[in-house]
Amino acid sequence: GENVEQHPSTLSVQEGDSAVIKCTYSDSASNYFPWYKQELGKGPQLIIDIRSNVGEKKDQRIAVTLNKTAKHFSLHITETQPEDSAVYFCASNDYKLSFGAGTTVTVRA
Amino acid sequence: ETGVTQTPRHLVMGMTNKKSLKCEQHLGHNAMYWYKQSAKKPLELMFVYNFKEQTENNSVPSRFSPECPNSSHLFLHLHTLQPEDSALYLCASSQATGQPPNYGYTFGSGTRLTVV
């Protein structure tokens, strides 16, 4: 089955700086890559996704890039704010979603 | 509210108790999932149901018993649990399995379970 690796496991950034989380996947047939944000006391919520026919997608301060040749994809958060502090999960699909281990992001005021 | 509702939000139970977790979705999805999320561990897929039929059981101990009476409801029946079963139990739904999930999963807020 699909194997998704996510780095780093923890990330601390100064408010206003950028944060980058990277994931790699193993199944070259995967074609859908969502990112989830989990705030304290809540379930993971989809924040952005990308399909294999595009290389980059942006939604306000968040963007995702995909390199199918290298089988990796990344989440970029610009101008970080305290409310960006959360655990972020990447995922990719074969017949079901496989999740990365998560990245705990802390934005320092 | 995400469209996937889990009850109760918190549950404390003794090792000899029997309790059930409930999940309900009103998104018109046909696949439902149970995940276990322990501190500092990845999301662990427990069970998958597609059109009410169980399609995956990831070697989950028999003290966890799922039930899916229809595509909108999913239960997790618990009995004789161990303290190490304490975790956040998440329910999710999606359009269907058996084809690439191109629209992601929708998660509930979870049930925080403590076994004493």
mmCIF file of C-alpha atoms in Angstrom:
data_model
loop_
_atom_site.group_PDB
_atom_site.id
_atom_site.type_symbol
_atom_site.label_atom_id
_atom_site.label_comp_id
_atom_site.label_asym_id
_atom_site.label_seq_id
_atom_site.Cartn_x
_atom_site.Cartn_y
_atom_site.Cartn_z
ATOM 1 C CA GLY A 1 0.000 0.000 0.000
ATOM 2 C CA GLU A 2 0.831 3.676 -0.094
ATOM 3 C CA ASN A 3 3.506 4.976 2.292
ATOM 4 C CA VAL A 4 3.451 8.695 3.131
ATOM 5 C CA GLU A 5 6.314 10.318 5.005
ATOM 6 C CA GLN A 6 5.969 13.815 6.459
ATOM 7 C CA HIS A 7 8.651 16.211 7.733
ATOM 8 C CA PRO A 8 9.285 17.902 10.047
ATOM 9 C CA SER A 9 7.338 16.467 12.972
ATOM 10 C CA THR A 10 7.421 19.829 14.772
ATOM 11 C CA LEU A 11 7.880 23.346 13.426
ATOM 12 C CA SER A 12 8.139 26.610 15.362
ATOM 13 C CA VAL A 13 8.019 29.869 13.437
ATOM 14 C CA GLN A 14 7.892 33.539 14.304
ATOM 15 C CA GLU A 15 4.623 35.258 13.517
ATOM 16 C CA GLY A 16 4.804 36.689 10.026
ATOM 17 C CA ASP A 17 7.367 34.187 8.782
ATOM 18 C CA SER A 18 6.649 31.310 6.389
ATOM 19 C CA ALA A 19 6.196 27.639 7.235
ATOM 20 C CA VAL A 20 6.876 24.733 4.905
ATOM 21 C CA ILE A 21 5.886 21.097 5.439
ATOM 22 C CA LYS A 22 7.068 18.378 3.067
ATOM 23 C CA CYS A 23 5.667 14.950 2.262
ATOM 24 C CA THR A 24 6.775 12.086 0.057
ATOM 25 C CA TYR A 25 4.666 9.229 -1.246
ATOM 26 C CA SER A 26 5.497 5.845 -2.690
ATOM 27 C CA ASP A 27 2.720 4.932 -5.156
ATOM 28 C CA SER A 28 3.281 6.557 -8.538
ATOM 29 C CA ALA A 29 -0.405 5.963 -9.357
ATOM 30 C CA SER A 30 -1.544 8.345 -6.602
ATOM 31 C CA ASN A 31 -3.332 11.342 -8.067
ATOM 32 C CA TYR A 32 -4.961 13.215 -5.190
ATOM 33 C CA PHE A 33 -3.145 14.964 -2.342
ATOM 34 C CA PRO A 34 -5.144 16.709 0.396
ATOM 35 C CA TRP A 35 -3.869 18.597 3.427
ATOM 36 C CA TYR A 36 -5.682 18.640 6.755
ATOM 37 C CA LYS A 37 -5.442 20.986 9.736
ATOM 38 C CA GLN A 38 -6.338 19.727 13.193
ATOM 39 C CA GLU A 39 -6.875 22.276 15.937
ATOM 40 C CA LEU A 40 -6.991 21.354 19.593
ATOM 41 C CA GLY A 41 -10.166 19.490 20.483
ATOM 42 C CA LYS A 42 -11.302 19.134 16.878
ATOM 43 C CA GLY A 43 -11.078 16.596 14.095
ATOM 44 C CA PRO A 44 -8.866 17.149 11.040
ATOM 45 C CA GLN A 45 -10.335 19.566 8.506
ATOM 46 C CA LEU A 46 -9.476 19.753 4.825
ATOM 47 C CA ILE A 47 -7.706 23.041 4.062
ATOM 48 C CA ILE A 48 -6.398 22.545 0.534
ATOM 49 C CA ASP A 49 -5.896 19.756 -1.966
ATOM 50 C CA ILE A 50 -4.159 19.231 -5.269
ATOM 51 C CA ARG A 51 -4.650 16.788 -8.096
ATOM 52 C CA SER A 52 -1.919 15.292 -10.201
ATOM 53 C CA ASN A 53 -2.726 17.325 -13.303
ATOM 54 C CA VAL A 54 -1.491 20.560 -11.676
ATOM 55 C CA GLY A 55 1.810 21.497 -10.112
ATOM 56 C CA GLU A 56 0.714 24.251 -7.738
ATOM 57 C CA LYS A 57 -2.435 25.550 -6.097
ATOM 58 C CA LYS A 58 -2.895 28.597 -3.923
ATOM 59 C CA ASP A 59 -5.638 29.763 -1.561
ATOM 60 C CA GLN A 60 -4.885 33.070 0.160
ATOM 61 C CA ARG A 61 -1.935 32.436 2.494
ATOM 62 C CA ILE A 62 -1.626 28.714 1.859
ATOM 63 C CA ALA A 63 -0.260 26.971 -1.205
ATOM 64 C CA VAL A 64 0.568 23.426 -2.154
ATOM 65 C CA THR A 65 3.125 22.263 -4.714
ATOM 66 C CA LEU A 66 3.412 18.838 -6.287
ATOM 67 C CA ASN A 67 6.396 17.211 -7.979
ATOM 68 C CA LYS A 68 5.150 13.957 -9.494
ATOM 69 C CA THR A 69 8.538 12.946 -10.816
ATOM 70 C CA ALA A 70 10.117 13.121 -7.388
ATOM 71 C CA LYS A 71 6.881 11.968 -5.678
ATOM 72 C CA HIS A 72 6.780 14.747 -3.172
ATOM 73 C CA PHE A 73 4.419 17.563 -2.308
ATOM 74 C CA SER A 74 4.636 20.482 0.083
ATOM 75 C CA LEU A 75 2.421 22.858 2.039
ATOM 76 C CA HIS A 76 3.480 26.493 2.262
ATOM 77 C CA ILE A 77 1.954 28.926 4.728
ATOM 78 C CA THR A 78 2.975 32.559 4.312
ATOM 79 C CA GLU A 79 2.630 35.433 6.800
ATOM 80 C CA THR A 80 1.889 33.007 9.608
ATOM 81 C CA GLN A 81 -0.521 34.040 12.331
ATOM 82 C CA PRO A 82 -1.195 32.580 15.812
ATOM 83 C CA GLU A 83 -4.353 30.883 14.514
ATOM 84 C CA ASP A 84 -2.182 28.833 12.149
ATOM 85 C CA SER A 85 -0.887 26.923 15.193
ATOM 86 C CA ALA A 86 -2.217 23.367 14.780
ATOM 87 C CA VAL A 87 -1.272 19.875 13.628
ATOM 88 C CA TYR A 88 -1.125 19.501 9.851
ATOM 89 C CA PHE A 89 -1.475 16.177 8.015
ATOM 90 C CA CYS A 90 -0.701 15.401 4.408
ATOM 91 C CA ALA A 91 -2.335 12.482 2.601
ATOM 92 C CA SER A 92 -2.305 10.728 -0.742
ATOM 93 C CA ASN A 93 -4.587 8.168 -2.310
ATOM 94 C CA ASP A 94 -4.438 4.737 -3.827
ATOM 95 C CA TYR A 95 -7.869 3.193 -3.169
ATOM 96 C CA LYS A 96 -8.092 5.048 0.135
ATOM 97 C CA LEU A 97 -6.282 7.960 1.743
ATOM 98 C CA SER A 98 -2.968 7.292 3.470
ATOM 99 C CA PHE A 99 -1.944 9.940 5.999
ATOM 100 C CA GLY A 100 1.410 11.288 7.051
ATOM 101 C CA ALA A 101 2.343 11.284 10.740
ATOM 102 C CA GLY A 102 1.548 14.981 11.181
ATOM 103 C CA THR A 103 3.457 18.215 11.825
ATOM 104 C CA THR A 104 2.821 20.286 14.945
ATOM 105 C CA VAL A 105 3.143 23.935 13.936
ATOM 106 C CA THR A 106 3.595 26.583 16.617
ATOM 107 C CA VAL A 107 3.491 30.240 15.640
ATOM 108 C CA ARG A 108 5.311 32.433 18.190
ATOM 109 C CA ALA A 109 3.898 35.900 18.762
ATOM 110 C CA GLU B 1 -19.932 21.761 12.128
ATOM 111 C CA THR B 2 -18.421 19.621 9.374
ATOM 112 C CA GLY B 3 -21.478 17.515 8.561
ATOM 113 C CA VAL B 4 -20.118 14.541 10.495
ATOM 114 C CA THR B 5 -21.384 14.422 14.075
ATOM 115 C CA GLN B 6 -19.872 12.244 16.766
ATOM 116 C CA THR B 7 -21.344 11.546 20.189
ATOM 117 C CA PRO B 8 -20.430 11.611 22.951
ATOM 118 C CA ARG B 9 -17.583 14.151 22.802
ATOM 119 C CA HIS B 10 -16.024 12.737 25.961
ATOM 120 C CA LEU B 11 -16.360 9.314 27.571
ATOM 121 C CA VAL B 12 -14.813 7.846 30.691
ATOM 122 C CA MET B 13 -15.367 4.143 31.159
ATOM 123 C CA GLY B 14 -14.136 1.350 33.379
ATOM 124 C CA MET B 15 -12.468 -1.704 31.955
ATOM 125 C CA THR B 16 -15.557 -3.839 32.573
ATOM 126 C CA ASN B 17 -18.053 -1.402 31.054
ATOM 127 C CA LYS B 18 -19.817 -1.614 27.710
ATOM 128 C CA LYS B 19 -20.348 1.602 25.794
ATOM 129 C CA SER B 20 -20.944 2.717 22.226
ATOM 130 C CA LEU B 21 -19.681 5.595 20.117
ATOM 131 C CA LYS B 22 -21.969 7.047 17.486
ATOM 132 C CA CYS B 23 -21.234 8.777 14.198
ATOM 133 C CA GLU B 24 -23.757 10.350 11.860
ATOM 134 C CA GLN B 25 -23.243 12.083 8.530
ATOM 135 C CA HIS B 26 -25.670 14.071 6.390
ATOM 136 C CA LEU B 27 -23.397 14.563 3.400
ATOM 137 C CA GLY B 28 -24.799 11.818 1.202
ATOM 138 C CA HIS B 29 -21.558 9.869 1.490
ATOM 139 C CA ASN B 30 -21.442 6.103 1.116
ATOM 140 C CA ALA B 31 -18.184 5.272 2.891
ATOM 141 C CA MET B 32 -17.485 5.673 6.587
ATOM 142 C CA TYR B 33 -14.333 5.133 8.624
ATOM 143 C CA TRP B 34 -13.173 4.756 12.211
ATOM 144 C CA TYR B 35 -9.733 6.084 13.138
ATOM 145 C CA LYS B 36 -7.845 5.957 16.427
ATOM 146 C CA GLN B 37 -5.616 8.917 17.276
ATOM 147 C CA SER B 38 -3.262 8.466 20.213
ATOM 148 C CA ALA B 39 -0.895 11.098 21.558
ATOM 149 C CA LYS B 40 2.206 11.502 19.402
ATOM 150 C CA LYS B 41 1.104 8.743 17.005
ATOM 151 C CA PRO B 42 -0.174 8.852 13.429
ATOM 152 C CA LEU B 43 -3.819 8.392 12.592
ATOM 153 C CA GLU B 44 -4.581 4.662 12.756
ATOM 154 C CA LEU B 45 -7.272 3.371 10.427
ATOM 155 C CA MET B 46 -9.446 0.842 12.249
ATOM 156 C CA PHE B 47 -12.453 -0.005 10.062
ATOM 157 C CA VAL B 48 -13.844 0.914 6.659
ATOM 158 C CA TYR B 49 -17.446 0.559 5.539
ATOM 159 C CA ASN B 50 -18.622 1.054 1.977
ATOM 160 C CA PHE B 51 -22.361 1.017 1.256
ATOM 161 C CA LYS B 52 -22.921 -0.515 4.744
ATOM 162 C CA GLU B 53 -20.521 -3.394 4.097
ATOM 163 C CA GLN B 54 -17.285 -3.701 6.061
ATOM 164 C CA THR B 55 -14.410 -3.668 3.603
ATOM 165 C CA GLU B 56 -11.468 -3.314 5.939
ATOM 166 C CA ASN B 57 -10.516 -4.337 9.466
ATOM 167 C CA ASN B 58 -6.947 -3.389 10.290
ATOM 168 C CA SER B 59 -6.303 -6.158 12.804
ATOM 169 C CA VAL B 60 -8.373 -4.404 15.436
ATOM 170 C CA PRO B 61 -8.918 -6.347 18.699
ATOM 171 C CA SER B 62 -12.356 -7.881 19.068
ATOM 172 C CA ARG B 63 -13.114 -5.657 22.078
ATOM 173 C CA PHE B 64 -13.905 -3.048 19.391
ATOM 174 C CA SER B 65 -16.995 -3.994 17.397
ATOM 175 C CA PRO B 66 -18.237 -1.734 14.581
ATOM 176 C CA GLU B 67 -21.771 -1.553 13.247
ATOM 177 C CA CYS B 68 -23.057 0.259 10.182
ATOM 178 C CA PRO B 69 -26.859 -0.031 9.893
ATOM 179 C CA ASN B 70 -27.018 2.386 6.939
ATOM 180 C CA SER B 71 -24.743 4.697 4.982
ATOM 181 C CA SER B 72 -25.453 7.607 7.339
ATOM 182 C CA HIS B 73 -24.730 5.968 10.688
ATOM 183 C CA LEU B 74 -21.719 4.220 12.144
ATOM 184 C CA PHE B 75 -21.248 2.847 15.637
ATOM 185 C CA LEU B 76 -18.266 1.539 17.560
ATOM 186 C CA HIS B 77 -19.237 -0.793 20.381
ATOM 187 C CA LEU B 78 -16.705 -1.039 23.181
ATOM 188 C CA HIS B 79 -16.336 -3.730 25.842
ATOM 189 C CA THR B 80 -13.640 -4.828 28.275
ATOM 190 C CA LEU B 81 -11.248 -2.130 27.090
ATOM 191 C CA GLN B 82 -7.730 -1.595 28.371
ATOM 192 C CA PRO B 83 -6.144 1.665 29.573
ATOM 193 C CA GLU B 84 -4.007 1.750 26.406
ATOM 194 C CA ASP B 85 -7.218 2.082 24.404
ATOM 195 C CA SER B 86 -7.576 5.618 25.745
ATOM 196 C CA ALA B 87 -7.412 7.895 22.694
ATOM 197 C CA LEU B 88 -9.368 10.188 20.421
ATOM 198 C CA TYR B 89 -11.640 8.143 18.160
ATOM 199 C CA LEU B 90 -12.434 9.869 14.898
ATOM 200 C CA CYS B 91 -15.135 9.066 12.416
ATOM 201 C CA ALA B 92 -14.849 10.145 8.784
ATOM 202 C CA SER B 93 -16.924 9.806 5.647
ATOM 203 C CA SER B 94 -16.302 10.038 1.915
ATOM 204 C CA GLN B 95 -18.200 9.495 -1.308
ATOM 205 C CA ALA B 96 -17.202 5.850 -1.694
ATOM 206 C CA THR B 97 -14.233 3.531 -1.625
ATOM 207 C CA GLY B 98 -13.028 1.299 -4.422
ATOM 208 C CA GLN B 99 -12.074 4.253 -6.554
ATOM 209 C CA PRO B 100 -9.511 6.991 -5.988
ATOM 210 C CA PRO B 101 -10.911 9.271 -3.293
ATOM 211 C CA ASN B 102 -10.696 12.502 -5.219
ATOM 212 C CA TYR B 103 -12.635 14.553 -2.778
ATOM 213 C CA GLY B 104 -11.044 13.793 0.545
ATOM 214 C CA TYR B 105 -12.585 12.681 3.783
ATOM 215 C CA THR B 106 -14.758 14.712 6.130
ATOM 216 C CA PHE B 107 -13.960 14.122 9.780
ATOM 217 C CA GLY B 108 -16.061 14.509 12.881
ATOM 218 C CA SER B 109 -14.708 16.183 16.016
ATOM 219 C CA GLY B 110 -14.025 12.860 17.676
ATOM 220 C CA THR B 111 -14.811 11.165 20.971
ATOM 221 C CA ARG B 112 -12.143 11.542 23.642
ATOM 222 C CA LEU B 113 -12.150 8.145 25.384
ATOM 223 C CA THR B 114 -10.510 7.533 28.740
ATOM 224 C CA VAL B 115 -10.386 3.980 30.097
ATOM 225 C CA VAL B 116 -9.846 3.782 33.847
#
